[in-house]
mmCIF file with all atom_site columns, C-alpha atoms and ligand atoms in Angstrom:
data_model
loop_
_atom_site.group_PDB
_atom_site.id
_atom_site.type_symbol
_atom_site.label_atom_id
_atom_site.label_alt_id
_atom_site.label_comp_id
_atom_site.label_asym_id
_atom_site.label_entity_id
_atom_site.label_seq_id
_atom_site.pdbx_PDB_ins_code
_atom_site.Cartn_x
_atom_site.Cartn_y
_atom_site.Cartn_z
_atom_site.occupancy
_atom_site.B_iso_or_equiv
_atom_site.pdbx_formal_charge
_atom_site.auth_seq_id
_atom_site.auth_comp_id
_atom_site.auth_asym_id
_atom_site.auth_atom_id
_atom_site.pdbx_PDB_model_num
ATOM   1   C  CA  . UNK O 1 1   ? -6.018  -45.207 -20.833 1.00 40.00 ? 1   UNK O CA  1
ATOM   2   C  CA  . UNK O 1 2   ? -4.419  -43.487 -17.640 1.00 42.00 ? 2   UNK O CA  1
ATOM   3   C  CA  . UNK O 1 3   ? -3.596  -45.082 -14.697 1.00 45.00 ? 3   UNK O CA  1
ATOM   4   C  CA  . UNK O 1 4   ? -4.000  -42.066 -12.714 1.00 42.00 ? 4   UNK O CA  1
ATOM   5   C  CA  . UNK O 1 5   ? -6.732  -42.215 -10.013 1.00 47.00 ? 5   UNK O CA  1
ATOM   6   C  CA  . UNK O 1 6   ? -8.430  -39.056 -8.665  1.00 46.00 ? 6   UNK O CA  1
ATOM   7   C  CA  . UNK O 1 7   ? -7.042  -37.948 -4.881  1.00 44.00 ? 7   UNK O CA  1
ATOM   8   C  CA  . UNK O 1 8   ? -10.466 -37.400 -2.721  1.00 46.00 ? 8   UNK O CA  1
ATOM   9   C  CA  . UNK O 1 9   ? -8.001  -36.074 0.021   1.00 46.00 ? 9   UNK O CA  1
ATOM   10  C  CA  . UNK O 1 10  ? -6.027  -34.396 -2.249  1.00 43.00 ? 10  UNK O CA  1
ATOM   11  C  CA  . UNK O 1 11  ? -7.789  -30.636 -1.943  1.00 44.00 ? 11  UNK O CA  1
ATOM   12  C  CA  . UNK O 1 12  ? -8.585  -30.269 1.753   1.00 44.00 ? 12  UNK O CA  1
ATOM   13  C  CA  . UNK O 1 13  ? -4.651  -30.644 2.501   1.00 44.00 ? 13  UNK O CA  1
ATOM   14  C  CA  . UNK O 1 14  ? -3.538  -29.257 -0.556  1.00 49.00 ? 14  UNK O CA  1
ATOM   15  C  CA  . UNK O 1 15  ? -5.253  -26.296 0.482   1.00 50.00 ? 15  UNK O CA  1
ATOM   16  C  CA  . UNK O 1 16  ? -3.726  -25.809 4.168   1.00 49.00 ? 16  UNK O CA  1
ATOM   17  C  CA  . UNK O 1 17  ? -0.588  -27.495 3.654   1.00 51.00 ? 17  UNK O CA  1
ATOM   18  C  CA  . UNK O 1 18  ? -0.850  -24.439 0.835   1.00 47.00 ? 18  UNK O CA  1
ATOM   19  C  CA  . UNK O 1 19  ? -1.813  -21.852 3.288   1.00 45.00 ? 19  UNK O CA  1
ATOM   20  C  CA  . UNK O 1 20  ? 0.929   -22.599 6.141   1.00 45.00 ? 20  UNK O CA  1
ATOM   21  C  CA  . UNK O 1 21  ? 3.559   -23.105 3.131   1.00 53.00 ? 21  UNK O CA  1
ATOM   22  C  CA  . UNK O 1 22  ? 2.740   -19.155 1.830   1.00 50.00 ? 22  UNK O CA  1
ATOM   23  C  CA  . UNK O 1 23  ? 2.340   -17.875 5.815   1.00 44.00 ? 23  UNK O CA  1
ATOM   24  C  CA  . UNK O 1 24  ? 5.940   -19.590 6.332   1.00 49.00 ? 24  UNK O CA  1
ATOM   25  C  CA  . UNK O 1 25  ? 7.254   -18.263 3.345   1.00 48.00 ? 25  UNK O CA  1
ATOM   26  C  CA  . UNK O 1 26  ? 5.952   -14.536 3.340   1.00 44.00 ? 26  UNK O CA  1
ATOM   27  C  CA  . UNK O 1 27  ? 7.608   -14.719 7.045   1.00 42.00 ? 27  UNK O CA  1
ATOM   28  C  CA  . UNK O 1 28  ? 10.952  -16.531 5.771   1.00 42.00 ? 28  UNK O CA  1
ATOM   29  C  CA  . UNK O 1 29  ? 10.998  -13.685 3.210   1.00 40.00 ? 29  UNK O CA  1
ATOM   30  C  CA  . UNK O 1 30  ? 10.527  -10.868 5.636   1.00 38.00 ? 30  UNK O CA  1
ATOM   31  C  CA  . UNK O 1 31  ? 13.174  -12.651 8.083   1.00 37.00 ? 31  UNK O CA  1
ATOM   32  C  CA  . UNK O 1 32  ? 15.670  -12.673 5.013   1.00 39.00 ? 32  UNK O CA  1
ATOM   33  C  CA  . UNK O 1 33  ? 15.533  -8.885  3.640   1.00 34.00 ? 33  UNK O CA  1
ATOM   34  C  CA  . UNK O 1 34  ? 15.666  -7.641  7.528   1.00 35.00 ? 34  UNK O CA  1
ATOM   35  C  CA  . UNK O 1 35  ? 12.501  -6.086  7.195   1.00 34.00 ? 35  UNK O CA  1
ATOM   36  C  CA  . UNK O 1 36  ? 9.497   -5.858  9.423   1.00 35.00 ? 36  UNK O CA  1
ATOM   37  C  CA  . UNK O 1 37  ? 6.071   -6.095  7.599   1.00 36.00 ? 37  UNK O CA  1
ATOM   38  C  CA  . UNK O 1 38  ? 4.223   -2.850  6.914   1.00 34.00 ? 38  UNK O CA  1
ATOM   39  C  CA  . UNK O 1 39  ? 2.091   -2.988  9.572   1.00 39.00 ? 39  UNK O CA  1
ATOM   40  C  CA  . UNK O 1 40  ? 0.846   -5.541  11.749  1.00 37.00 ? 40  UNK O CA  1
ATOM   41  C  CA  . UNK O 1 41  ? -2.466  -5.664  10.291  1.00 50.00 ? 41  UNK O CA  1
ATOM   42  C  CA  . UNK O 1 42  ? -1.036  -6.700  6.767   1.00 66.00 ? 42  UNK O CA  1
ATOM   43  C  CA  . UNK O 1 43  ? -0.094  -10.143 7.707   1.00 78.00 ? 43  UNK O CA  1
ATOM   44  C  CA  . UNK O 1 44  ? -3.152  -12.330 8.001   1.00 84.00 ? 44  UNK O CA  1
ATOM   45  C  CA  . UNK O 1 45  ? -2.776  -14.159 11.790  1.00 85.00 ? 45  UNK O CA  1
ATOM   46  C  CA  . UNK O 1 46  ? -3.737  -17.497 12.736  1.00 86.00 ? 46  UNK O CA  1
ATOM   47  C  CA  . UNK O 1 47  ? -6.594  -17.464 15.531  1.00 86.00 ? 47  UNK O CA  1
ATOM   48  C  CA  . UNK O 1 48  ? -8.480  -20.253 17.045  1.00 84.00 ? 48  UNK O CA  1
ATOM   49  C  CA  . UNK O 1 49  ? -12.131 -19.737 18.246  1.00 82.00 ? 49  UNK O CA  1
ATOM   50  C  CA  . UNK O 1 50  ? -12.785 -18.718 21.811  1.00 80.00 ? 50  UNK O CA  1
ATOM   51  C  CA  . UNK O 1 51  ? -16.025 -21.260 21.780  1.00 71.00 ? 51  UNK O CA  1
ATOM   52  C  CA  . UNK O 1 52  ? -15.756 -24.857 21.194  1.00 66.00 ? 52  UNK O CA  1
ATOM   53  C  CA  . UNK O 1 53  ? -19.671 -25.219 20.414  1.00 66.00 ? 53  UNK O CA  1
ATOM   54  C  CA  . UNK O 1 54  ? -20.391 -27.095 17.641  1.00 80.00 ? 54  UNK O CA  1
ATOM   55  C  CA  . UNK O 1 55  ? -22.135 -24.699 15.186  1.00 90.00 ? 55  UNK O CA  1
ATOM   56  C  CA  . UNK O 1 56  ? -20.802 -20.979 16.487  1.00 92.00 ? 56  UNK O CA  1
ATOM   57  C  CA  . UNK O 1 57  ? -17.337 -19.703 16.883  1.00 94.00 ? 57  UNK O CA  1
ATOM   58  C  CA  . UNK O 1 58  ? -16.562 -16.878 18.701  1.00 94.00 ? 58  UNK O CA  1
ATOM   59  C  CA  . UNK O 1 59  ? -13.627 -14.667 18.337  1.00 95.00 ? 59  UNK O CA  1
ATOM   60  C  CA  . UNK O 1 60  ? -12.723 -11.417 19.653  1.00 95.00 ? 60  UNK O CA  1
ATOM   61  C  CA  . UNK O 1 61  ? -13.289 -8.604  17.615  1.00 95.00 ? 61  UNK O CA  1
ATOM   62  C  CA  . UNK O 1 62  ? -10.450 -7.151  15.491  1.00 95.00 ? 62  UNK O CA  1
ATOM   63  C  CA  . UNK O 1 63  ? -8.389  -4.270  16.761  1.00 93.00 ? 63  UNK O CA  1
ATOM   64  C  CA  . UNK O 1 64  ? -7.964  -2.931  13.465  1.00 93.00 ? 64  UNK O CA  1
ATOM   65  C  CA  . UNK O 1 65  ? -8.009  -3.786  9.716   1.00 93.00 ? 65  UNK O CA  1
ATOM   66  C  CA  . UNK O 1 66  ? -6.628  -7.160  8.595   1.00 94.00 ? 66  UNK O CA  1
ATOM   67  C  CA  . UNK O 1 67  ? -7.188  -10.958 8.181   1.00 96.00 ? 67  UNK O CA  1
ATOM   68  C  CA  . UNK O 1 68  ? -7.159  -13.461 10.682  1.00 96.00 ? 68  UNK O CA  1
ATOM   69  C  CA  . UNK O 1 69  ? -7.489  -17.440 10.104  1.00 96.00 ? 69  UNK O CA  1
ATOM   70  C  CA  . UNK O 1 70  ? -8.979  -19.980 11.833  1.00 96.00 ? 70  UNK O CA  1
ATOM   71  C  CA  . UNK O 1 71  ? -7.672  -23.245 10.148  1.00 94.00 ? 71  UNK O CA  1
ATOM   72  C  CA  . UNK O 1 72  ? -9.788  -25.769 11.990  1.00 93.00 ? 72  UNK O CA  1
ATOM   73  C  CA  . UNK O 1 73  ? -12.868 -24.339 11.267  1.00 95.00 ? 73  UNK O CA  1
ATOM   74  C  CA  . UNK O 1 74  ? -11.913 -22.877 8.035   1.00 96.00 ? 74  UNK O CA  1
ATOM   75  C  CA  . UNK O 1 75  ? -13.189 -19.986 8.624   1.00 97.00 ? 75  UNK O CA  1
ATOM   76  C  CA  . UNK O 1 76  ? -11.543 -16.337 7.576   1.00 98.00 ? 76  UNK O CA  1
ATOM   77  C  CA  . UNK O 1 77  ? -11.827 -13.303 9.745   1.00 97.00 ? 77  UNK O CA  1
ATOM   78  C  CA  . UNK O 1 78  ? -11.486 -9.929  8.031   1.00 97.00 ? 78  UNK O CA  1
ATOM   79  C  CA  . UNK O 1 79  ? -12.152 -6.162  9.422   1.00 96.00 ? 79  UNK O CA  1
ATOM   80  C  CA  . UNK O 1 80  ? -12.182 -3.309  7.075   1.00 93.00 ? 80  UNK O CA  1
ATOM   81  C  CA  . UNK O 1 81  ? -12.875 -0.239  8.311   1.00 93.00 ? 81  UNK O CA  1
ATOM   82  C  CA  . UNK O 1 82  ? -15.767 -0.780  10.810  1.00 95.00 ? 82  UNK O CA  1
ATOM   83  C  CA  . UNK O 1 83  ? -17.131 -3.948  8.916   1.00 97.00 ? 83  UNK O CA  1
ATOM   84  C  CA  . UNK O 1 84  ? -16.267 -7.461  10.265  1.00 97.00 ? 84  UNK O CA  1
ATOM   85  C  CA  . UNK O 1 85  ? -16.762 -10.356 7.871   1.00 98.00 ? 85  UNK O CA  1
ATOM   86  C  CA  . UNK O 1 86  ? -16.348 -14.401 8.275   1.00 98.00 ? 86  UNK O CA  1
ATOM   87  C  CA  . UNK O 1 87  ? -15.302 -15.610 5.037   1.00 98.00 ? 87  UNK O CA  1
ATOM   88  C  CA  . UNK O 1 88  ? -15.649 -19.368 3.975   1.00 98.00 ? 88  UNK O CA  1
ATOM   89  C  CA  . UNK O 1 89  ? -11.771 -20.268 3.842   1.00 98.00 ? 89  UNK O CA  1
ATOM   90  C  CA  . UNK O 1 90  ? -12.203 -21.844 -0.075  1.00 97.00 ? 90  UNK O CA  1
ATOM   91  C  CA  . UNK O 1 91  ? -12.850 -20.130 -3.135  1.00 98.00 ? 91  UNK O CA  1
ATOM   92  C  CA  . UNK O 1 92  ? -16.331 -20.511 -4.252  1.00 97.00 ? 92  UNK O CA  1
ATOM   93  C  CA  . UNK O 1 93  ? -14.838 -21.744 -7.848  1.00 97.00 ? 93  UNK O CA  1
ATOM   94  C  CA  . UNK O 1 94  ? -13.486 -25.182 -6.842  1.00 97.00 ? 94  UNK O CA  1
ATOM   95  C  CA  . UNK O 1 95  ? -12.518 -24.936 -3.073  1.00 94.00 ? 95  UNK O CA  1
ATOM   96  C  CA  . UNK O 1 96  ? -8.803  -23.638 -2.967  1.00 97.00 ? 96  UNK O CA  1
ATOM   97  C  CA  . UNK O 1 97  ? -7.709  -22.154 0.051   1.00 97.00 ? 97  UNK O CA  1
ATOM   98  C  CA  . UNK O 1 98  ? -8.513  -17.927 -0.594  1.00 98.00 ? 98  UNK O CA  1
ATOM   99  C  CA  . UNK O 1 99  ? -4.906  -16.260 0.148   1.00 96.00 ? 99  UNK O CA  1
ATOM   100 C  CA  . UNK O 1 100 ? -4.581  -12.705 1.529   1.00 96.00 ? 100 UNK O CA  1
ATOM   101 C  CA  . UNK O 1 101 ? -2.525  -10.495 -0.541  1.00 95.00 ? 101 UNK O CA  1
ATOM   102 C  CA  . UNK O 1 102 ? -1.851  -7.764  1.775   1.00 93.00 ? 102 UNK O CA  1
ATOM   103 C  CA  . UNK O 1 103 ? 0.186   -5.665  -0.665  1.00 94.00 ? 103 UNK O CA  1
ATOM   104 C  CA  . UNK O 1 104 ? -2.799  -5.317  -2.974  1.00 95.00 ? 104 UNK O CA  1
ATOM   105 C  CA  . UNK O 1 105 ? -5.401  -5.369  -0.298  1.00 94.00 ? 105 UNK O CA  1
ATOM   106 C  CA  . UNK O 1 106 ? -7.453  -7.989  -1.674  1.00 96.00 ? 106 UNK O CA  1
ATOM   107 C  CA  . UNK O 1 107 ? -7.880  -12.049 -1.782  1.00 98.00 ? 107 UNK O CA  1
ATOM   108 C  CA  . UNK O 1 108 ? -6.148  -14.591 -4.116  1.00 98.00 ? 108 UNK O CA  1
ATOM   109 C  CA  . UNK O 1 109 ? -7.022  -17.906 -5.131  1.00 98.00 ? 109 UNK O CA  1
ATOM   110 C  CA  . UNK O 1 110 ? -3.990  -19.864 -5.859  1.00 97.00 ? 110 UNK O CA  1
ATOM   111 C  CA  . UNK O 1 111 ? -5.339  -21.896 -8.079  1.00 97.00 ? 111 UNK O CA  1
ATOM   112 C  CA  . UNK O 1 112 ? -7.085  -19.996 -10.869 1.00 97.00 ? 112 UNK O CA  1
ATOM   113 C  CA  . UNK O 1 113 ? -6.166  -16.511 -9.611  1.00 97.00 ? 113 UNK O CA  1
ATOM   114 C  CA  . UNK O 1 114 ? -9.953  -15.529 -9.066  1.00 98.00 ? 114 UNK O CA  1
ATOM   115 C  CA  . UNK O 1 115 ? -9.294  -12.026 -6.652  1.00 98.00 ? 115 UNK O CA  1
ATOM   116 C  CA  . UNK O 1 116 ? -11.749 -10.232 -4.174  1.00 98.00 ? 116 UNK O CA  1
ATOM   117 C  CA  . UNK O 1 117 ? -12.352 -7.842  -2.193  1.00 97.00 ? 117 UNK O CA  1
ATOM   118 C  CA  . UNK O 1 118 ? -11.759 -7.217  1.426   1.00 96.00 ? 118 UNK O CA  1
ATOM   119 C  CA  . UNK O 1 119 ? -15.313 -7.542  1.983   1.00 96.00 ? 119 UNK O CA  1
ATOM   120 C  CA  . UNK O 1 120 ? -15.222 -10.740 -0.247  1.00 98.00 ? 120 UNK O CA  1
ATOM   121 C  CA  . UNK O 1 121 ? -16.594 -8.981  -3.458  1.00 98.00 ? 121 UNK O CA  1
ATOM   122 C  CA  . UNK O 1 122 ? -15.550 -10.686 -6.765  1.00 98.00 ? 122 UNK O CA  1
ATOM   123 C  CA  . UNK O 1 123 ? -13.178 -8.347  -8.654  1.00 98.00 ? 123 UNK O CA  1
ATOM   124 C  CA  . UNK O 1 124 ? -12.223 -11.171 -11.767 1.00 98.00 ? 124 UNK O CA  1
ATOM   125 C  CA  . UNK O 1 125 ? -11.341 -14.697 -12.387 1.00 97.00 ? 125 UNK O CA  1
ATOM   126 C  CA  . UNK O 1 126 ? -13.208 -17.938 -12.965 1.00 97.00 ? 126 UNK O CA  1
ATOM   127 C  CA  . UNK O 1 127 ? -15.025 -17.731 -9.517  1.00 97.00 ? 127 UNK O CA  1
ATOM   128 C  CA  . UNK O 1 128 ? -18.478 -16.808 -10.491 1.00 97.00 ? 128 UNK O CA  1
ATOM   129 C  CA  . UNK O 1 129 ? -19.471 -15.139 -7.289  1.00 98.00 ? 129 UNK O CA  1
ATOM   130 C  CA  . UNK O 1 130 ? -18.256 -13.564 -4.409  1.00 98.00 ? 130 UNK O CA  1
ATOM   131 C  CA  . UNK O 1 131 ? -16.430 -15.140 -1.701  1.00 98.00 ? 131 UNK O CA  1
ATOM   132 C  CA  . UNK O 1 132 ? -18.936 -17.184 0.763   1.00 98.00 ? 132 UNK O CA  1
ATOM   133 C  CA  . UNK O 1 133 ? -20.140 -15.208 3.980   1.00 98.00 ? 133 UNK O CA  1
ATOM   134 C  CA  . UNK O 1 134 ? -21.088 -17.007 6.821   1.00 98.00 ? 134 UNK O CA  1
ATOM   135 C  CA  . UNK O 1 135 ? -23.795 -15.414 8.894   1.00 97.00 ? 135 UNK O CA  1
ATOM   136 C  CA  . UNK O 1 136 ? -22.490 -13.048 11.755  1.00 97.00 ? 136 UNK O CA  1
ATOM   137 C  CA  . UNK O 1 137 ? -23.238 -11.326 15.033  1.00 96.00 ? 137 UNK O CA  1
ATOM   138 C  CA  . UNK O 1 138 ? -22.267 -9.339  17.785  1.00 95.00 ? 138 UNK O CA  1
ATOM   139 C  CA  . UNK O 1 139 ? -22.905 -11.156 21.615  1.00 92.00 ? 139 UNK O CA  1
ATOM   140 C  CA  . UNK O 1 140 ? -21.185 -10.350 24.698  1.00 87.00 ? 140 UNK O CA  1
ATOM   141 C  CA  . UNK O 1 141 ? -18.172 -8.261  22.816  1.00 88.00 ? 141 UNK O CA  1
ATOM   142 C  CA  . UNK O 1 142 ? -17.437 -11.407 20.763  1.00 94.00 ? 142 UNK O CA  1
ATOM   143 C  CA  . UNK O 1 143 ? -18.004 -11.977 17.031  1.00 96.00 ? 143 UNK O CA  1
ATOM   144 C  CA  . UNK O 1 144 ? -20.226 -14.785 16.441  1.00 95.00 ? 144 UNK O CA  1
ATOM   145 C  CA  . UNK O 1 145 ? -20.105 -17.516 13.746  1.00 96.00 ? 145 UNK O CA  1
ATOM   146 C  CA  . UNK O 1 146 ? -22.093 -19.434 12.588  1.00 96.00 ? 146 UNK O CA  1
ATOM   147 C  CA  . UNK O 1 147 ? -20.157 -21.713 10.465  1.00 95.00 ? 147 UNK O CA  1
ATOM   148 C  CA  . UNK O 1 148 ? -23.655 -23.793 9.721   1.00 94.00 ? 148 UNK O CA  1
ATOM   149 C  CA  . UNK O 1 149 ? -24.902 -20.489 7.651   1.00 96.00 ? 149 UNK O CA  1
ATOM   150 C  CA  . UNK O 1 150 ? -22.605 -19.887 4.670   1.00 96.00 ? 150 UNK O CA  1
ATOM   151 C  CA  . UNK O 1 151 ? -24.296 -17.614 2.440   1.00 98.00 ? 151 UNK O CA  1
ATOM   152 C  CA  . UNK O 1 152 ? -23.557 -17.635 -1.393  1.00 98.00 ? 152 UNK O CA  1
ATOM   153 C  CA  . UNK O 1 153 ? -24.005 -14.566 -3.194  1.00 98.00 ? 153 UNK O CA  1
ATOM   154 C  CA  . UNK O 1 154 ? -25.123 -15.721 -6.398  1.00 97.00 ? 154 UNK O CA  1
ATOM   155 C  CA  . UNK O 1 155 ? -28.142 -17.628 -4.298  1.00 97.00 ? 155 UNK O CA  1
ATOM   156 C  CA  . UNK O 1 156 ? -29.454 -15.096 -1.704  1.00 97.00 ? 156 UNK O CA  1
ATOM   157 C  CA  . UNK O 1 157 ? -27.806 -11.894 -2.146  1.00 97.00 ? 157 UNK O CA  1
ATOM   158 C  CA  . UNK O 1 158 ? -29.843 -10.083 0.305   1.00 98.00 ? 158 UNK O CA  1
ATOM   159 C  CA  . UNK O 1 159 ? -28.937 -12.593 3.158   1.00 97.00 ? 159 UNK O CA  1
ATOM   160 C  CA  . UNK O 1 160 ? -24.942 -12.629 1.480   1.00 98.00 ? 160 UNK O CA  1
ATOM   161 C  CA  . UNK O 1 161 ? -25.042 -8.618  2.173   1.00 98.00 ? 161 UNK O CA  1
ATOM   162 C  CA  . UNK O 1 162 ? -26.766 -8.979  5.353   1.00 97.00 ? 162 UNK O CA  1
ATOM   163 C  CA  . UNK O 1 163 ? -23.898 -10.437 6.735   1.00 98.00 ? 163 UNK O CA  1
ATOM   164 C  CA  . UNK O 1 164 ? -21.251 -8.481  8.048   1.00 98.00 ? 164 UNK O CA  1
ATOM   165 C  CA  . UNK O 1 165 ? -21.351 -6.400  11.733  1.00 96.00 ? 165 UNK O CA  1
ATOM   166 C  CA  . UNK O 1 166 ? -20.591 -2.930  11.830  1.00 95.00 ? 166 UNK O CA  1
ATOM   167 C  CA  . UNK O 1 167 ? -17.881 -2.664  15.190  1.00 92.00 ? 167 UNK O CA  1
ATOM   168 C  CA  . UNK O 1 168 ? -16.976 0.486   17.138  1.00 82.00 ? 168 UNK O CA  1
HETATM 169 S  S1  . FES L 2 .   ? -10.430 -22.679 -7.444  1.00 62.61 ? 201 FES L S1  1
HETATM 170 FE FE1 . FES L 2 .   ? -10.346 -20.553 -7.086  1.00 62.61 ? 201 FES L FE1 1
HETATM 171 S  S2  . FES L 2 .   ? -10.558 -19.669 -9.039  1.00 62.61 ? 201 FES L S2  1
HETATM 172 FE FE2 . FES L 2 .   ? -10.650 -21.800 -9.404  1.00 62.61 ? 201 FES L FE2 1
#
């Protein structure tokens, strides 16, 4: 019989401490070999939301392709092309922080390697779905989130495809 008892803290900071450990070390990297990422797109940046309302988080809308992250809300930010998306910062399998993987353009789970999409479509893995949307919208030349409707592909894919904002 084990003595080993289960951590019920153990994945919400696994998971940051996990995301600020690869953001430090992809920058420590870049530091060491004198090089300056590709572009400044590739490198997912940490935002915080513009609205401190309990239920919507506004951001400003991205300047150009790439990933932002909002830790405190857990919410993930990602244009491509003229689609905007708010991703659901865990993986739908068993809530690992999702990691960016700008040189193959798509998300990672850490744990279980389950990839995606820049639009959060499931390319392989045990995930069993898509990465979670949460609903958007466009108000005042802010993106809008509401991080009380997370949509789950596998549950209502019409509302899942429904949400992303097309930008100028
Ligand atoms: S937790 Fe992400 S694939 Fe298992």
């Amino acid at each position: 019989m084990s003595d080993v008892k289960e951590c019920t803290d153990c994945v919400v900071s696994g998971r940051r401490d996990f995301l600020f450990d690869s953001l430090r070390a992809a920058a420590a990297v870049i530091a060491a070999i004198g090089l300056a990422p590709l572009s400044a797109e590739a490198m997912p940046v940490l935002i915080r939301s513009l609205s401190s309302a309990a239920k919507e988080k506004s951001y400003p809308i991205p300047a150009a392709d790439g990933v932002q992250i909002d830790k405190d809300n857990e919410v993930i930010l990602a244009r491509s092309g003229k689609q905007v998306y708010a991703f659901a910062l865990s993986c739908p399998h068993q809530n690992t922080a999702l990691k960016w993987e700008a040189a193959d353009n798509r998300f990672q789970c850490p744990k279980h390697k389950s990839r995606y999409r820049p639009d959060g479509t499931f390319i392989e893995g045990r995930a069993t779905r898509g990465m979670d949307r949460y609903a958007v919208k466009l108000s005042g030349g802010t993106i809008v989130v509401d991080i009380d409707k997370v949509f789950q592909e596998d549950l209502d894919k019409a509302a899942w495809q429904q949400a992303v904002i097309t930008v100028p």
